[in-house]
Short mmCIF file of C-alpha atoms in Angstrom, two decimals:
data_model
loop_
_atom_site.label_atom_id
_atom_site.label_comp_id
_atom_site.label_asym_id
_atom_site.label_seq_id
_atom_site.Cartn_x
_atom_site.Cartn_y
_atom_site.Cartn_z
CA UNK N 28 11.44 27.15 7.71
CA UNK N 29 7.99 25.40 8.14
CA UNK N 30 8.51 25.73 11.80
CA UNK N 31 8.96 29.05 11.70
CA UNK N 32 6.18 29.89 9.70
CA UNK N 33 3.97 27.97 12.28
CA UNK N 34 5.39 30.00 15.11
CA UNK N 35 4.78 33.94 13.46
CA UNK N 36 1.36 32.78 12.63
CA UNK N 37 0.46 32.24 16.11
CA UNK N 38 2.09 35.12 17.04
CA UNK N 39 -0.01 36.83 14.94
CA UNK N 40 -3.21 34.97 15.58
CA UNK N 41 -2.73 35.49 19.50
CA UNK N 42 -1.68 39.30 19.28
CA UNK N 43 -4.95 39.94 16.44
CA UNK N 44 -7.02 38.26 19.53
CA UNK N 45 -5.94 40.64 22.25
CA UNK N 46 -6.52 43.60 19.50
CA UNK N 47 -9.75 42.60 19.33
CA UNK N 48 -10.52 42.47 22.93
CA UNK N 49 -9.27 45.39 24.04
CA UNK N 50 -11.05 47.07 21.40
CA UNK N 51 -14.31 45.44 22.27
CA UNK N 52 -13.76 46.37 26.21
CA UNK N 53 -12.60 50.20 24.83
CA UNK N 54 -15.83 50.94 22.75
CA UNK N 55 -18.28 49.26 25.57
CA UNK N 56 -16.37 51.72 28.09
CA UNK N 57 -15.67 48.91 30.19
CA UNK N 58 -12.18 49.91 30.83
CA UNK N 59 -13.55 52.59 33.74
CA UNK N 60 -15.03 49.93 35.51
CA UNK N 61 -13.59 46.56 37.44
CA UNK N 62 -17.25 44.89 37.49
CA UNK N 63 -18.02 46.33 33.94
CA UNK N 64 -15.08 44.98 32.41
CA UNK N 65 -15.35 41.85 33.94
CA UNK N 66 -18.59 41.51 32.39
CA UNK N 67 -17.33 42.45 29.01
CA UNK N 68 -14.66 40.22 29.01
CA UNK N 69 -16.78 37.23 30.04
CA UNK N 70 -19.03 38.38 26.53
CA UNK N 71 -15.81 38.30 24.34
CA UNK N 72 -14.58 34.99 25.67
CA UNK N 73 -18.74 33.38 25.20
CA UNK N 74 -18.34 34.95 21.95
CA UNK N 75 -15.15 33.21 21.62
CA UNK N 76 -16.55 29.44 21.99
CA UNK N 77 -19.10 30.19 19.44
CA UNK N 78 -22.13 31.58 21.32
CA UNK N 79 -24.09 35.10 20.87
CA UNK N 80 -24.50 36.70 24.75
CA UNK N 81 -25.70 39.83 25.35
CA UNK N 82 -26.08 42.55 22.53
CA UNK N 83 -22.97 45.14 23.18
CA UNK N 84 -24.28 49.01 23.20
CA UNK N 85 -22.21 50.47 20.13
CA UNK N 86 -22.05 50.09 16.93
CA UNK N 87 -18.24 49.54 16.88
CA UNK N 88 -18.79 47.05 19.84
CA UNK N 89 -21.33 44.94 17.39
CA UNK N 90 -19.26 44.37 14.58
CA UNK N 91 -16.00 43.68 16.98
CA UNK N 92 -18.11 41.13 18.48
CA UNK N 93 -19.07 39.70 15.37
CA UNK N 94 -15.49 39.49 14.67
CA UNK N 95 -14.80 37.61 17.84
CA UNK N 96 -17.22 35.58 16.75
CA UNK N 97 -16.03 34.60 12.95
CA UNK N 98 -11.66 34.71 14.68
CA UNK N 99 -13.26 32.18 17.30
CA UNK N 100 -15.37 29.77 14.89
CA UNK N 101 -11.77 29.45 12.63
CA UNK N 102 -9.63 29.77 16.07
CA UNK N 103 -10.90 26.99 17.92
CA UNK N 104 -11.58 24.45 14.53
CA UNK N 105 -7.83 24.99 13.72
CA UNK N 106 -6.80 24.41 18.00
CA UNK N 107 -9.12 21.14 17.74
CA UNK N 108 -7.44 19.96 14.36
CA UNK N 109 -4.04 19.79 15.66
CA UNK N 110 -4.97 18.27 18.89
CA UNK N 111 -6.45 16.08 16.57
CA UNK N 112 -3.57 15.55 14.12
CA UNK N 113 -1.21 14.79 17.41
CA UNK N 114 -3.67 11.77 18.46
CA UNK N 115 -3.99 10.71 15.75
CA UNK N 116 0.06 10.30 14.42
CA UNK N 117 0.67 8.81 18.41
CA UNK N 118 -2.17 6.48 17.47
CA UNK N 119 -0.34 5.36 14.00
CA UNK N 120 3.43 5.35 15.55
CA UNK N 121 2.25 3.41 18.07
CA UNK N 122 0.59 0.78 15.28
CA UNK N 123 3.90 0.56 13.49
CA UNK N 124 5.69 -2.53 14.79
CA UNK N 125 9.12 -2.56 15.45
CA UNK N 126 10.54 -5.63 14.09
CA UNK N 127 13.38 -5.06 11.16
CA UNK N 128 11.31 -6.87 8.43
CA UNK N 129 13.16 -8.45 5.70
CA UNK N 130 12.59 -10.43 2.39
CA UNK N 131 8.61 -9.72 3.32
CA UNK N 132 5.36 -8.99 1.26
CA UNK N 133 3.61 -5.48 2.08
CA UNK N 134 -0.02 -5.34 1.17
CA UNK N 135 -1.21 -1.72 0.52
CA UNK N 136 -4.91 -0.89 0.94
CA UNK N 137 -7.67 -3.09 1.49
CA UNK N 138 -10.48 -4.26 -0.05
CA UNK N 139 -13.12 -7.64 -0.97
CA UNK N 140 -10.24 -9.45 -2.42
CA UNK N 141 -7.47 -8.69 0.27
CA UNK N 142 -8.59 -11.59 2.47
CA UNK N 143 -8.38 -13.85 -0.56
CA UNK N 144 -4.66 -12.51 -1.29
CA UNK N 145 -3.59 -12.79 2.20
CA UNK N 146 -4.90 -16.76 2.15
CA UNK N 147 -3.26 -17.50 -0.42
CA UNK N 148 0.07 -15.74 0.66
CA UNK N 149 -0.02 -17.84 4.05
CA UNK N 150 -0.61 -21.39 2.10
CA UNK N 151 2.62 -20.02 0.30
CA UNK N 152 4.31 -19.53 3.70
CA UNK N 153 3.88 -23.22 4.56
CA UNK N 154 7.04 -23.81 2.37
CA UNK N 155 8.23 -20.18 2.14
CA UNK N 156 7.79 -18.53 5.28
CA UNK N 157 8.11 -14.60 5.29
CA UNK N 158 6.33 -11.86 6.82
CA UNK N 159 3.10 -10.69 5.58
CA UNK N 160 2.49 -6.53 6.28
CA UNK N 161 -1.05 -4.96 5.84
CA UNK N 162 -0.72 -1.11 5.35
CA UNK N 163 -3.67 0.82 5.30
CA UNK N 164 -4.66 4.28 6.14
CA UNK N 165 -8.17 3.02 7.96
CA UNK N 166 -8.12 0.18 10.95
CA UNK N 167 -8.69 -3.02 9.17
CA UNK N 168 -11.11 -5.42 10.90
CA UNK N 169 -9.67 -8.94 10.29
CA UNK N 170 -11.30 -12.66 9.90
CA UNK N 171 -10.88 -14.61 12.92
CA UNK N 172 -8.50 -17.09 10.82
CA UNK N 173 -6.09 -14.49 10.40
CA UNK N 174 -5.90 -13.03 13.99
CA UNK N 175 -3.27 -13.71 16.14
CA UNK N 176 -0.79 -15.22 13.47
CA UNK N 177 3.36 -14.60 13.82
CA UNK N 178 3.58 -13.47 10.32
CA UNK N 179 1.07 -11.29 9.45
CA UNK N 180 1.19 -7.82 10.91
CA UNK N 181 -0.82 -4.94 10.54
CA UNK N 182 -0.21 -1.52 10.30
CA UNK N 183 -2.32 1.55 10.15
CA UNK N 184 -0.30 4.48 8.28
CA UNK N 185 -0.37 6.33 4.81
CA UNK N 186 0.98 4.11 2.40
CA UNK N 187 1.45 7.66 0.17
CA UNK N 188 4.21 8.55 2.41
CA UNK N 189 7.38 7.13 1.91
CA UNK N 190 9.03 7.55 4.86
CA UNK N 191 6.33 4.93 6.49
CA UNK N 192 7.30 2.76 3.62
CA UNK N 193 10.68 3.43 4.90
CA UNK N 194 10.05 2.44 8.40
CA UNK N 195 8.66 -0.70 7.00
CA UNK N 196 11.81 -1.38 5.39
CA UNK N 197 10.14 -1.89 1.92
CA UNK N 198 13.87 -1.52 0.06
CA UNK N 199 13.80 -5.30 1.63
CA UNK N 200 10.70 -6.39 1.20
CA UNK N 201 10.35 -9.74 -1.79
CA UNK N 202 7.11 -7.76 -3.16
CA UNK N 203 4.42 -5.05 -2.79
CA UNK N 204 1.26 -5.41 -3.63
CA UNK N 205 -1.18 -2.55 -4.36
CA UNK N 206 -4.75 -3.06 -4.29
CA UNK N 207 -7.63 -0.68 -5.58
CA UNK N 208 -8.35 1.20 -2.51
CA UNK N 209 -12.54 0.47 -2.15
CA UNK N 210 -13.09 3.66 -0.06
CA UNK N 211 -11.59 6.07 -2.97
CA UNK N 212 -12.87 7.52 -5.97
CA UNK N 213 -10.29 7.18 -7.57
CA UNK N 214 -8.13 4.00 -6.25
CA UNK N 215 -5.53 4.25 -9.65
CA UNK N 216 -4.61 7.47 -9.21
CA UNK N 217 -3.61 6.36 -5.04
CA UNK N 218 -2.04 3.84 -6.37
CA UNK N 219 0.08 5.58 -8.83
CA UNK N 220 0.81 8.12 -5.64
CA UNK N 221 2.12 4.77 -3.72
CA UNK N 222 4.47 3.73 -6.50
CA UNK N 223 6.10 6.94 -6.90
CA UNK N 224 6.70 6.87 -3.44
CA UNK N 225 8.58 3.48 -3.43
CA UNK N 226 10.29 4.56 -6.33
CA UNK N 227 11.77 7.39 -4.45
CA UNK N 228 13.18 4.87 -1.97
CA UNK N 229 14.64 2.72 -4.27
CA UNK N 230 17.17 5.90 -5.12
CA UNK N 231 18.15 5.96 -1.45
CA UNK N 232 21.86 6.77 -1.53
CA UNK N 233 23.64 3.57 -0.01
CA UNK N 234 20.74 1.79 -0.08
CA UNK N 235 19.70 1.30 -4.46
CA UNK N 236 17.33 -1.23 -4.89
CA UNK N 237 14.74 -2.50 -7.51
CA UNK N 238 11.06 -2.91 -5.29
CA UNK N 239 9.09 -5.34 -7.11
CA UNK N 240 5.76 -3.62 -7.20
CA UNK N 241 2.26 -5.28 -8.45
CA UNK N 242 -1.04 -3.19 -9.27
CA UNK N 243 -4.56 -3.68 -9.05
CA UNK N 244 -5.82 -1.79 -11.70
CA UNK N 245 -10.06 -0.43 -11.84
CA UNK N 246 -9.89 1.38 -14.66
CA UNK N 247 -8.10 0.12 -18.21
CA UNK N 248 -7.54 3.87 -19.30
CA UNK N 249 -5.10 4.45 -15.98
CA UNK N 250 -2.57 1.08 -16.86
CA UNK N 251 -0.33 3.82 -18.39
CA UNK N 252 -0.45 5.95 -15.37
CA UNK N 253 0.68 2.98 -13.26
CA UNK N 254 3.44 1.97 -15.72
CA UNK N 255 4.97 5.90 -15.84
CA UNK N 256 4.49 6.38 -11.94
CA UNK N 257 6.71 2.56 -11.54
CA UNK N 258 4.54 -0.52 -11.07
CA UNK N 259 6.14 -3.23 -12.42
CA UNK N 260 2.85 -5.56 -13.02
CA UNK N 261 -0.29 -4.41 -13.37
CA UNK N 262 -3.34 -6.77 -12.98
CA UNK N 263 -6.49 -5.75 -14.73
CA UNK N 264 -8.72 -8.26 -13.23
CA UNK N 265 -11.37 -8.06 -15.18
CA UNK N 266 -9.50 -9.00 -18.46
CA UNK N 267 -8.51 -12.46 -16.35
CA UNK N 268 -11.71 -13.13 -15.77
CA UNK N 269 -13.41 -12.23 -19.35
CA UNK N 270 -10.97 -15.26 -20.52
CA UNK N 271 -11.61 -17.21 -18.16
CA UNK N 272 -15.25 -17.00 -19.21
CA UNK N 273 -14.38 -17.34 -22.75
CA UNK N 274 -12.46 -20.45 -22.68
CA UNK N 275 -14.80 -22.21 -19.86
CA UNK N 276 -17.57 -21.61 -23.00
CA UNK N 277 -15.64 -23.29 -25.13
CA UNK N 278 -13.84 -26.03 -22.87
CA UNK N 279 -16.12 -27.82 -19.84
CA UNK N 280 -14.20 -26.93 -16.52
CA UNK N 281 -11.47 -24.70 -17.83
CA UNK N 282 -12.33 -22.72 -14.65
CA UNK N 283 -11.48 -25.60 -12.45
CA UNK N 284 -8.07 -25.98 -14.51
CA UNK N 285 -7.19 -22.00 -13.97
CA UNK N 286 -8.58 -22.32 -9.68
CA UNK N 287 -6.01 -25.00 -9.33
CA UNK N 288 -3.18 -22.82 -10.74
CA UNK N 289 -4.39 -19.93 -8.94
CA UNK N 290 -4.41 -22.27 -5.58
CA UNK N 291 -2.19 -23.40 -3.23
CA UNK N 292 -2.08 -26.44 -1.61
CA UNK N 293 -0.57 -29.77 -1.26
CA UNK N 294 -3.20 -31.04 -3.92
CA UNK N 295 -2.75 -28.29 -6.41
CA UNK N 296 0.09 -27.56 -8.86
CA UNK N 297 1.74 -23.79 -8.95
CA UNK N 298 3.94 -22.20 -11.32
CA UNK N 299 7.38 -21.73 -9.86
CA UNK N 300 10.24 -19.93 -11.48
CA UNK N 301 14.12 -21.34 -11.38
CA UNK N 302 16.65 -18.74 -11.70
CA UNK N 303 19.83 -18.60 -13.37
CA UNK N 304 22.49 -20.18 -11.04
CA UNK N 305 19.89 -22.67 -9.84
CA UNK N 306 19.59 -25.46 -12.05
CA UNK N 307 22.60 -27.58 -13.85
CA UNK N 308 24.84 -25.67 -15.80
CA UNK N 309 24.75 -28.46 -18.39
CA UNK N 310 20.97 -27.55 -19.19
CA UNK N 311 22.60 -24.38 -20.92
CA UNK N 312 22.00 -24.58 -24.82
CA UNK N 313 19.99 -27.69 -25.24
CA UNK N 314 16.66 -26.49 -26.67
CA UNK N 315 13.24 -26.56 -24.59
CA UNK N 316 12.62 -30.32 -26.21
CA UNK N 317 16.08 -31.44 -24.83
CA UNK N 318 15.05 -29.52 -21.39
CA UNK N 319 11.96 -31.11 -21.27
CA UNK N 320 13.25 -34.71 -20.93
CA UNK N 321 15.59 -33.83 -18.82
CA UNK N 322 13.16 -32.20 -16.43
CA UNK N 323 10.87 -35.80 -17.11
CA UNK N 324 13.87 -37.54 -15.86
CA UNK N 325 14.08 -35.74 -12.95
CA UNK N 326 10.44 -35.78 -12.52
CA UNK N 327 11.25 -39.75 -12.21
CA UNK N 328 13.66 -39.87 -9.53
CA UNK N 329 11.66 -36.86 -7.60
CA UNK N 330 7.84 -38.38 -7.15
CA UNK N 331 6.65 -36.99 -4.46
CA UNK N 332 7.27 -33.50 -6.54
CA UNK N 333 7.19 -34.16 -10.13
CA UNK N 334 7.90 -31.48 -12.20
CA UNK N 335 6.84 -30.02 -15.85
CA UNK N 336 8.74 -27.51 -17.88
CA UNK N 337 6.31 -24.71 -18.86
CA UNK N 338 7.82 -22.16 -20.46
CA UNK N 339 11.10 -19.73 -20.67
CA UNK N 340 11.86 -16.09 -19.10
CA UNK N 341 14.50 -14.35 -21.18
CA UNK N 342 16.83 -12.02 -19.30
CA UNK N 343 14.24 -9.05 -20.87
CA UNK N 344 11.57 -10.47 -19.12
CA UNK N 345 9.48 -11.87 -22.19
CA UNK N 346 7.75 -15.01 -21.20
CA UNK N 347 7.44 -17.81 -23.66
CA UNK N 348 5.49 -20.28 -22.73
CA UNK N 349 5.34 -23.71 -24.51
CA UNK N 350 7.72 -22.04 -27.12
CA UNK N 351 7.96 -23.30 -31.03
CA UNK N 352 11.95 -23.77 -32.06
CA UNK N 353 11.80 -20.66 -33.94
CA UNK N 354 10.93 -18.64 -31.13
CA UNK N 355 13.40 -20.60 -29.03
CA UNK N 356 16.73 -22.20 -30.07
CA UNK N 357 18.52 -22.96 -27.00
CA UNK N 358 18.81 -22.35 -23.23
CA UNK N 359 20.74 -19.29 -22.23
CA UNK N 360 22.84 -19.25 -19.09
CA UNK N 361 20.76 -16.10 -17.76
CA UNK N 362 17.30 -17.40 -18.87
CA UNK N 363 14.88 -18.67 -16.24
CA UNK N 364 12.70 -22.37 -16.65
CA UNK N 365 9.06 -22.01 -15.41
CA UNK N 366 7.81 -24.71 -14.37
CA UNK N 367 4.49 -26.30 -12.51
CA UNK N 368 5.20 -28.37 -9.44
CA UNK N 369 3.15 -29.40 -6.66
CA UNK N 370 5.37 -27.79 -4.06
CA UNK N 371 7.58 -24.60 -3.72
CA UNK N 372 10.87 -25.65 -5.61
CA UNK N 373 13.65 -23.08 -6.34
CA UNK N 374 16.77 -25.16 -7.06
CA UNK N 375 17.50 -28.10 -9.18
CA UNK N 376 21.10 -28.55 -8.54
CA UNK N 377 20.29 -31.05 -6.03
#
């Protein structure tokens, strides 16, 4: 139907343009003449491009010419958009690579903290290695460290649309991260427009999925906006970093204890989470005390990895972290342990 639309209004356009001409050559009288005609004709089409020749005779030859003028001016801007619109989507399908990602991490947008993302995504990759996608709807000028490396790919396209979410395969991807677009006005309100669009793949008949989407968020008044539109996590950095401040008043180098967690290397610990079906079934209903020396016990026969039992994720998500006995009675077979390690650890079945 779009099509089709497309095609009458050229129709239209082109016959309206021959109208106009042979009404300009009819009230100049240039019809009676092979050399006057000729000149006419070379006035319409000079008129066309956008320049004023020669002053016609008539009245009714003045204001068709004007008319020329104002059909050409819209004419030719709307002939150069779509040759520009074609170069431009050969230009972006060409950018789109064509290897079936899976189990990756799509970054949407970029700004000052992207490069600090992606580095910290490839130190994860030493242990976990997965595909790293950069989707943005400008060219993105990278650091030399991050040139030329097997799994990080980059990708000019709308990250609005979801069918180049689609061609990404983001129904597979581990993660997508959103951040606060630094050439917009308004980056929430893109944002919002990119989780609604994953959210509309993840009802793909055949192909159901939850996406696990996280936010950057600029302004605190949008979160809900975010939250409605399907972002799973949103990160208000500024709130991080006004506690961070606090406590580093209060505490001398708090801020080195929170760049540690937030770090990863071999020197550093992370916080790692162990699913349900990945650690002993015989941790199931001994409280966080009892799962605490066990996890010190294994700590001892593991020291090149030692590991410390942070905290609990319920199968509703809540996080309790450190948690008193009245908040936590025993391990449930479908909670998740969080714990800090020095390297990636997933499984402690082993």
């Amino acid at each position: 139907m779009h099509e089709r639309l497309q095609r009458f209004l050229t129709l239209g356009a082109i016959a309206i343009l021959v109208l106009l001409i042979v009404a300009f050559l009819w009230s100049e009288e240039a019809l009676q003449s092979p050399s006057r005609a000729w000149e006419t004709l070379s006035n319409a089409v000079i008129t066309l491009v956008g320049e004023y020749p020669d002053r016609p005779r008539t009245l009714l030859g003045q204001v068709l010419q004007l008319l020329l003028l104002l059909f050409g001016t819209f004419a030719f801007g709307a002939l150069i958009g779509k040759f520009s619109a074609y170069f431009v989507t050969q230009a972006l399908s060409q950018t789109l690579p064509m290897k079936p990602f899976s189990n990756h991490i799509i970054i949407c947008n970029w700004n000052a903290k992207a490069p600090l993302v992606l580095r910290q995504l490839i130190a994860a990759n030493a242990y976990h290695p997965r595909d790293i996608v950069l989707l943005c709807a400008e060219p993105i000028a990278l650091d030399p460290e991050f040139q030329g490396r097997p799994d990080v790919f980059v990708v000019q396209g709308d990250p609005t649309h979801h069918g180049t979410l689609e061609r990404l395969n983001a129904p597979q991807a581990k993660a997508i991260i959103l951040l606060a677009d630094a050439d917009m006005e308004a980056p929430d309100e893109k944002n919002a427009l990119i989780a609604l669009a994953v959210k509309h793949l993840e009802k793909t008949p055949g192909q159901e999925q939850d996406i696990h989407v996280v936010a950057e968020l600029v302004n605190s008044d949008r979160q809900r906006h975010l939250k409605e539109a399907g972002v799973d996590e949103v990160i208000l950095s500024q709130d991080y970093s006004s506690g961070i401040l606090a406590q580093s008043a209060l505490f001398r180098q708090m801020s080195e204890v929170y760049r540690q967690l937030l770090t990863y290397s071999d020197h550093t610990n992370e916080f790692y989470f162990i699913e349900p079906g990945h650690y002993p079934t015989t941790l199931c209903g001994l409280s966080f005390a009892a799962l605490s020396a066990w996890m010190s016990e294994y700590s001892s026969r593991h020291p090149e990895n030692p590991l410390l039992l942070i905290g609990i994720r319920r199968q509703n998500q809540q996080v309790l972290l450190n948690p008193r006995p009245s908040d936590f009675q025993s391990l449930d077979p479908t909670d998740t342990l969080i714990v800090m390690a020095y390297r990636p650890i997933y499984d402690l079945r082993g």
